[in-house]
CSV table of C-alpha atoms in Angstrom, one decimal:
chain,number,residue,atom,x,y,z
S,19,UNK,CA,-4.9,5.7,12.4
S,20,UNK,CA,-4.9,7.0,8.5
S,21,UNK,CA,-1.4,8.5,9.3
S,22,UNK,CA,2.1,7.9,10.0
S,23,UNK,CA,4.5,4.9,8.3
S,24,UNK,CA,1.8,2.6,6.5
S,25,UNK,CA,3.1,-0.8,5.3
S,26,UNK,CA,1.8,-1.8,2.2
S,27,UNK,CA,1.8,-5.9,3.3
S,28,UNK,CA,2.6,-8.7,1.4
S,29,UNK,CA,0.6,-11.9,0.8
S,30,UNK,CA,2.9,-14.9,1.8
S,31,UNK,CA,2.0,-18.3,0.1
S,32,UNK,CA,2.8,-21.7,0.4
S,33,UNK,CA,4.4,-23.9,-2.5
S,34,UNK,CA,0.5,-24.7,-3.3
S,35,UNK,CA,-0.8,-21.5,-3.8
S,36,UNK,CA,-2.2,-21.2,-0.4
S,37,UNK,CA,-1.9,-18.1,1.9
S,38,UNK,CA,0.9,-19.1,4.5
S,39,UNK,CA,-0.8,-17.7,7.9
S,40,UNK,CA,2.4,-18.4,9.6
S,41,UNK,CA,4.9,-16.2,7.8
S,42,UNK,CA,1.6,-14.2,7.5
S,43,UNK,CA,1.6,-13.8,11.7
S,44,UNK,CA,4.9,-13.5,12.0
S,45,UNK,CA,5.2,-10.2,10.0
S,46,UNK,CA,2.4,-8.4,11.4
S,47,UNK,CA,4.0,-9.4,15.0
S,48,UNK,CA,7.3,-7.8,12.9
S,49,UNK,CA,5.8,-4.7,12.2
S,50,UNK,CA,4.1,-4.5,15.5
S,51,UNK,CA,7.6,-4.5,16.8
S,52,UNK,CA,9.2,-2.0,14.5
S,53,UNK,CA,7.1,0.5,15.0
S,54,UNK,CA,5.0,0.4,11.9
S,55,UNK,CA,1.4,2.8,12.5
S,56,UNK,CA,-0.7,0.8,9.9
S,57,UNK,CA,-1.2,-2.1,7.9
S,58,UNK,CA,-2.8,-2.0,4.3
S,59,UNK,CA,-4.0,-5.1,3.9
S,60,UNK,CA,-4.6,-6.5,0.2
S,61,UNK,CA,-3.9,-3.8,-1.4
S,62,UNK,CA,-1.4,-3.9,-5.0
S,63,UNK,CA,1.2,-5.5,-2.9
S,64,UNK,CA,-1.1,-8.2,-1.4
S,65,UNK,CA,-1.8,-9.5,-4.5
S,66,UNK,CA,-5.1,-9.0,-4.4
S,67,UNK,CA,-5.9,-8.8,-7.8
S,68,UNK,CA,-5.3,-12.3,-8.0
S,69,UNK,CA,-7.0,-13.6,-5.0
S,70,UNK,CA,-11.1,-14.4,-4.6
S,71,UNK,CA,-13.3,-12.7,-2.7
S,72,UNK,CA,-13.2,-15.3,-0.3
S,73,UNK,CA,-9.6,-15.1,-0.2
S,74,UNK,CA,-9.4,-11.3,0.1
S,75,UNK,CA,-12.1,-11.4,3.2
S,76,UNK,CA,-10.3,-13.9,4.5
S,77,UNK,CA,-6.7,-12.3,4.4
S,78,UNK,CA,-8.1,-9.3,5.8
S,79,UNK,CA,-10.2,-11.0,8.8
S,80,UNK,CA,-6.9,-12.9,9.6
S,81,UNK,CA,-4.6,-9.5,10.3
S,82,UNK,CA,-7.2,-7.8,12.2
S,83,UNK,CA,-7.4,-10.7,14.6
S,84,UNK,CA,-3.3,-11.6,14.6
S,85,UNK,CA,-3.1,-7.3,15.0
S,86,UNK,CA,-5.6,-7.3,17.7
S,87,UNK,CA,-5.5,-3.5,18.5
S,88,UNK,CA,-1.8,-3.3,18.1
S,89,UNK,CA,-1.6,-1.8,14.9
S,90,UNK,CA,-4.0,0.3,12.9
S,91,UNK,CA,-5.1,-2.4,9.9
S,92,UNK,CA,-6.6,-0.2,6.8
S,93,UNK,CA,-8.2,-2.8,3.9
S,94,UNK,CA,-8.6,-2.9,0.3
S,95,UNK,CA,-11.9,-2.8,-1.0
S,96,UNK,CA,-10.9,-2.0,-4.6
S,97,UNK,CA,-12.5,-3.3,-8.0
S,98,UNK,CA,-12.5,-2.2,-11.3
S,99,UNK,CA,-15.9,-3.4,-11.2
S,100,UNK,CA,-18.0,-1.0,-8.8
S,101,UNK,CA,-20.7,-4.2,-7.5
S,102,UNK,CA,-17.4,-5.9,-6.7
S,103,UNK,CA,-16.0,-2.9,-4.9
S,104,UNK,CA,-19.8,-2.6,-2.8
S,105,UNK,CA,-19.4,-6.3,-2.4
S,106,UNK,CA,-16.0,-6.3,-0.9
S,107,UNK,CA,-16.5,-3.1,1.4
S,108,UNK,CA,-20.1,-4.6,2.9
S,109,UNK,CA,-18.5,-8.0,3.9
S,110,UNK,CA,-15.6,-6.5,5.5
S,111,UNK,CA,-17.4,-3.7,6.9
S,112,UNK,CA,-17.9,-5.6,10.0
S,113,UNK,CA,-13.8,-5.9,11.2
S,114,UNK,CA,-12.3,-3.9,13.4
S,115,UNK,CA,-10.7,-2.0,10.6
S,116,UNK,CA,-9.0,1.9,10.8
S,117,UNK,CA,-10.8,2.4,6.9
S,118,UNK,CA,-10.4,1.3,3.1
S,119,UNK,CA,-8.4,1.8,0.1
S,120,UNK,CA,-10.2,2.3,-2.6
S,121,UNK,CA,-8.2,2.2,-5.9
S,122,UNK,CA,-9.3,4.1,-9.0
S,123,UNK,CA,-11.2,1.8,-11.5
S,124,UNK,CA,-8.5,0.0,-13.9
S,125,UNK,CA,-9.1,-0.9,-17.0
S,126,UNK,CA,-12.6,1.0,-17.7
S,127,UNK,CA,-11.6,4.2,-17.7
S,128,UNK,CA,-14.6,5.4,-16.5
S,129,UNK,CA,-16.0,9.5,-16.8
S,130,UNK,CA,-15.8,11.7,-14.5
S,131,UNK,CA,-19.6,11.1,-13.7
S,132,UNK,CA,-18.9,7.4,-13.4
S,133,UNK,CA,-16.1,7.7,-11.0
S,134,UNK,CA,-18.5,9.8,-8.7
S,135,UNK,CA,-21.2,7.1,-9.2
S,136,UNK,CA,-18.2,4.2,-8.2
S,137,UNK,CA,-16.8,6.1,-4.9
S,138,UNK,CA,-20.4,7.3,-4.1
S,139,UNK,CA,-21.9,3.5,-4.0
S,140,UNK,CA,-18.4,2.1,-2.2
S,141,UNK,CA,-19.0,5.0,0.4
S,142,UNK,CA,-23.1,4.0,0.8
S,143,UNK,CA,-21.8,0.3,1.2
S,144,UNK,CA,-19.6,1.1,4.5
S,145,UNK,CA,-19.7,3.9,7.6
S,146,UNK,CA,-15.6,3.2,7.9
S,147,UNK,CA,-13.6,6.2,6.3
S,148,UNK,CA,-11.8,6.0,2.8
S,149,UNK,CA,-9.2,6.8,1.4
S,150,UNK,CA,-8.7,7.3,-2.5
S,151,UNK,CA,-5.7,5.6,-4.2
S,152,UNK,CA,-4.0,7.0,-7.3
S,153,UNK,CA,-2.1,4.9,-9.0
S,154,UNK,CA,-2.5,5.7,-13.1
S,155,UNK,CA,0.9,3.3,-13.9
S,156,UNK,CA,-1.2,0.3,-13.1
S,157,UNK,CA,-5.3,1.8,-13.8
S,158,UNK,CA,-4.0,3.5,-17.1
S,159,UNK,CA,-6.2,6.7,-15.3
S,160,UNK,CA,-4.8,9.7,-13.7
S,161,UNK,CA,-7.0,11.2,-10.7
S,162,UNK,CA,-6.2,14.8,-11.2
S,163,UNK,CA,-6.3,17.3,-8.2
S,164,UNK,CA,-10.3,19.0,-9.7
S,165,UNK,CA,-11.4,15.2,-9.7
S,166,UNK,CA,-9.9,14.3,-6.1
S,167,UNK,CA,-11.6,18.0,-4.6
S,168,UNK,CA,-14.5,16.7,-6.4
S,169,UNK,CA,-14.5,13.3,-4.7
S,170,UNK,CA,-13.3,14.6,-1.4
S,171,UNK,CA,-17.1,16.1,-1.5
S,172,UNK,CA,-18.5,12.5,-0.5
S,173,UNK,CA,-19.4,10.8,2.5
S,174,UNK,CA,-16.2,9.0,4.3
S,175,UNK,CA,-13.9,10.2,1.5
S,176,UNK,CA,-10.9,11.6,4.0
S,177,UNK,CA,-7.7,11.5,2.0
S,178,UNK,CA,-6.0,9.7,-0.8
S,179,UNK,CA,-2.5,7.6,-1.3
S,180,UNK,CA,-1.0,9.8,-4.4
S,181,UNK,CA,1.4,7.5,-6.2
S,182,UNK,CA,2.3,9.7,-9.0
S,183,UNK,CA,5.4,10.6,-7.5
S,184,UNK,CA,4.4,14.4,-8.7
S,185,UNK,CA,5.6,16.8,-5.5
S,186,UNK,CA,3.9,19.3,-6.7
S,187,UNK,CA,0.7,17.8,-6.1
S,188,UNK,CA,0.5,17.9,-2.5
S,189,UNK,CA,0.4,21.9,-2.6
S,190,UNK,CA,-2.6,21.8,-4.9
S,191,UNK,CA,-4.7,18.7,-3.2
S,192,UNK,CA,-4.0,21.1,0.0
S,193,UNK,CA,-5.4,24.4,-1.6
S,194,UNK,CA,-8.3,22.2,-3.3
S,195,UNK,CA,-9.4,19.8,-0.3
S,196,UNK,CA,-8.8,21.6,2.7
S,197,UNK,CA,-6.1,21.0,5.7
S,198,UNK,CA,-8.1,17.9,6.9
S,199,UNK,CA,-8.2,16.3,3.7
S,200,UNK,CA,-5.1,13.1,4.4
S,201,UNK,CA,-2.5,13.5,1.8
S,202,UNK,CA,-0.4,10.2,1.7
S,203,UNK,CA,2.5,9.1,-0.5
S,204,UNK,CA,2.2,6.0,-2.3
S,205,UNK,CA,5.3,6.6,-4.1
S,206,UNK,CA,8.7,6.0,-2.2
S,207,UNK,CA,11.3,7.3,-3.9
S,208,UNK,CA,9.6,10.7,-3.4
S,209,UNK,CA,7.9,9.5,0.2
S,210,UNK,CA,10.5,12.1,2.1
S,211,UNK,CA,10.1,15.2,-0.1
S,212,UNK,CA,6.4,14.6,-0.2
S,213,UNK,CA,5.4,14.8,3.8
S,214,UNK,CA,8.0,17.3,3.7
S,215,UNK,CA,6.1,19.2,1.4
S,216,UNK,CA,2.6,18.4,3.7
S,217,UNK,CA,1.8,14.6,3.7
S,218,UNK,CA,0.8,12.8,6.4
S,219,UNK,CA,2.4,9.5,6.2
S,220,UNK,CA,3.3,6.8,3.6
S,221,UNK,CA,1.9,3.8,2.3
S,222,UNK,CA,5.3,1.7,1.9
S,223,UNK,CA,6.5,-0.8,0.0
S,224,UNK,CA,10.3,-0.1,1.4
S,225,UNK,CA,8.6,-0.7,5.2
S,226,UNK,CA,8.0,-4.1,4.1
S,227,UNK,CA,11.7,-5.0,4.0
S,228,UNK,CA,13.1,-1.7,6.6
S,229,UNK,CA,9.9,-1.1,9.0
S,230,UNK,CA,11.8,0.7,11.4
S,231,UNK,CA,14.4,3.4,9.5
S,232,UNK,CA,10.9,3.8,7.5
S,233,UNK,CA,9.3,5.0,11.0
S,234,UNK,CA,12.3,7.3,11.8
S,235,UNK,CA,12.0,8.6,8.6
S,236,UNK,CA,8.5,9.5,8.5
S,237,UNK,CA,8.4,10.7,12.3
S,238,UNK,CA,11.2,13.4,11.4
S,239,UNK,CA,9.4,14.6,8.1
S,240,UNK,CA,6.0,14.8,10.0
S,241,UNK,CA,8.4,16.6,12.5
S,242,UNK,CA,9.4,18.9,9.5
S,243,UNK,CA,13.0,17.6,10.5
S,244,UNK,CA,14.1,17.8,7.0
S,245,UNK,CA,18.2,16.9,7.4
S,246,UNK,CA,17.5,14.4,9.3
S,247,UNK,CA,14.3,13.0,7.0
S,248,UNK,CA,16.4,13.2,4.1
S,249,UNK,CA,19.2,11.1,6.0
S,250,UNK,CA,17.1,8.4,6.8
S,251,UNK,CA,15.6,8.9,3.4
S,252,UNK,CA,19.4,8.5,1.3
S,253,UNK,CA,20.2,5.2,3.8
S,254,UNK,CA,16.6,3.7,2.1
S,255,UNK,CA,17.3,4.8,-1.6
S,256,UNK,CA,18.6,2.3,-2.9
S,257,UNK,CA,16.1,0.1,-1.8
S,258,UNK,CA,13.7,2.2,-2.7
S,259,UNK,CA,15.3,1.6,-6.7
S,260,UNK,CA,15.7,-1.8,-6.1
S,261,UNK,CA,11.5,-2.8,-4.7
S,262,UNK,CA,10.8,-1.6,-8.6
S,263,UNK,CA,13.3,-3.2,-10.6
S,264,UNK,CA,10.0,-5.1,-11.8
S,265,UNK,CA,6.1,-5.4,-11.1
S,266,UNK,CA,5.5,-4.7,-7.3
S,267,UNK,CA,5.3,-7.1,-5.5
S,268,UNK,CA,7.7,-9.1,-7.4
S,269,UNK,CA,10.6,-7.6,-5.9
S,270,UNK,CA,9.7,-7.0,-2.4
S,271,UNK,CA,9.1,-10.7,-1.9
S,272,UNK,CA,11.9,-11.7,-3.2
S,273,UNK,CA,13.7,-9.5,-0.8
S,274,UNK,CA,11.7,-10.5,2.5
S,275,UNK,CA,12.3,-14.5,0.9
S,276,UNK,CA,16.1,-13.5,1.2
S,277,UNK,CA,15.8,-12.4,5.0
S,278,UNK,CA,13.9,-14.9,5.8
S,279,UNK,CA,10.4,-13.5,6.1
S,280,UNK,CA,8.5,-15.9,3.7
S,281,UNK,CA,9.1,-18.2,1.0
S,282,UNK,CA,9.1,-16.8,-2.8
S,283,UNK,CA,6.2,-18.1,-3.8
S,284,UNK,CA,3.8,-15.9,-6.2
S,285,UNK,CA,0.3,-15.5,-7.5
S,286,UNK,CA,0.3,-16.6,-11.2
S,287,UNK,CA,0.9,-14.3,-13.5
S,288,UNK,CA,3.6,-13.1,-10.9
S,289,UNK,CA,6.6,-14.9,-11.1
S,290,UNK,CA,9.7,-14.2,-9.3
S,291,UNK,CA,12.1,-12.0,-10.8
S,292,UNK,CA,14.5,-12.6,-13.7
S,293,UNK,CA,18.4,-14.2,-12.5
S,294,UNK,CA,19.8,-10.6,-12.8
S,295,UNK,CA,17.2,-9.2,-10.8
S,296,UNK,CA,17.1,-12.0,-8.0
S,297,UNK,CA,21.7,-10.9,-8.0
S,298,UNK,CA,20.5,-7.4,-7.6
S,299,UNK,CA,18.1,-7.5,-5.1
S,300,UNK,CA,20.7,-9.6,-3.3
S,301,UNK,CA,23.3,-7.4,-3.6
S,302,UNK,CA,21.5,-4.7,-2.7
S,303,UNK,CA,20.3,-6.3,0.8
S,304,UNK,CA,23.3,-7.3,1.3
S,305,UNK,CA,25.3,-3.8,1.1
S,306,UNK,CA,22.4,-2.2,3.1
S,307,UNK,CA,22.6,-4.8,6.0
S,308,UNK,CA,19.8,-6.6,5.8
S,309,UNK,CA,20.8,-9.9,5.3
């Protein structure tokens, strides 16, 4: 359930600021549809960092129940402050949930002895597995392969989402960790060439706006189909570029407001994306069929 095409789910909101549970139902009952294995919910692309702890529970308690056994539902429980972390992984602990994301501390760029100490008491605070998220263009802190063997040592630790877009990673995290130890991309651009390489599965912005060519592409490069992967993988690319033409989630909701999927409505200090950008994503939807 840690495996396989991962969406990385938006937040919708209404015109107040509220979560939209509507738009919010419909896409899990999209991705049920398309095939998608798993749902991250609140994770970077939720918005969560700009969401309460009430909220966050909330969001979370509301896709397990509109998934309801459907679809694997993995949760963020990441904080760059480590009692906020505990506190968000006990009061979730409870849901029917496949396991946590746990994203390196931002901000604090803690020591290696600190990072131990945050994962150790985020692993004491839950039974559920968890996986490690790498992500050093928005924590300012690279986990490098020694610190992630290191890690991998704790209770419940079973894999990370790498999005450093580095390749040559997955080799070493294999050697370092062990063949059990889930390697995920977080980055998609390089998704493809990564399971290729020995991943098992994305965690997917693109799935958000192409949930089923995403599947196909994963299931071949699990398959070690690598023609047809990479085919898939070129019909994607230029949404791929386009998802990042600014701050995730900017783009992607702007893109799933333009089929339909939500209205664009952000999380201050998101806002949606510059003229230019809102033409671009357009153009690109349009030229790759989606809208």
């Amino acid at each position: 359930m840690l495996t396989g095409s991962i969406v990385a789910l938006v937040t919708p909101f209404t015109s107040q600021g509220n979560v939209d549970f509507a738009f919010l139902e419909a896409l899990v009952n999209w991705h049920v549809e398309q095939g998608t294995d798993a749902i991250v919910a609140m994770g970077t692309t939720g918005e969560s960092a700009t969401m309460s702890h009430d909220e966050h529970v909330m969001v979370v308690s509301a896709i397990t129940e509109l998934a309801a056994g459907r679809i694997a539902v993995i949760a963020g429980n990441g904080s760059n402050s480590t009692s906020e972390a505990v506190h968000l992984t006990e009061r979730m602990s409870h849901l029917p949930l496949a396991g946590f994301l746990n994203v390196n501390p931002y901000y604090n760029k803690p020591s290696q002895c600190g990072l131990m100490a945050h994962y150790r008491a985020c692993c004491e605070a839950s039974d559920l597995p968890q996986l490690l998220y790498n992500v050093p263009s928005r924590t300012g802190a690279d986990l490098l392969p020694e610190q992630i063997a290191e890690l991998a040592t704790l209770p419940n630790i079973v894999g990370i989402k790498e999005a450093t877009g580095d390749i040559s990673r997955v080799a070493q995290l294999r050697e370092l960790c062990g063949d059990d130890f889930i390697l995920l991309s977080g980055d998609d651009p390089t998704g493809c060439d990564f399971m290729l390489q020995g991943g098992r599965g994305v965690i997917s912005v693109t799935a958000n706006v192409m949930p089923a060519l995403m599947k196909r592409m994963v299931t071949a490069a699990l398959a070690g189909e690598a023609d047809t992967a990479h085919n898939y993988d070129q019909q994607m690319a230029t949404i791929h570029a386009a998802m990042f033409v600014q701050a995730n989630p900017i783009p992607v909701k702007w893109a799933l407001s333009l089929m339909g999927k939500l209205q664009p409505h952000y999380r201050l200090p998101m806002t949606e994306p510059e003229l230019a950008q809102q033409h671009h994503i357009e153009q690109t939807l349009k030229q790759a069929g989606l809208i």
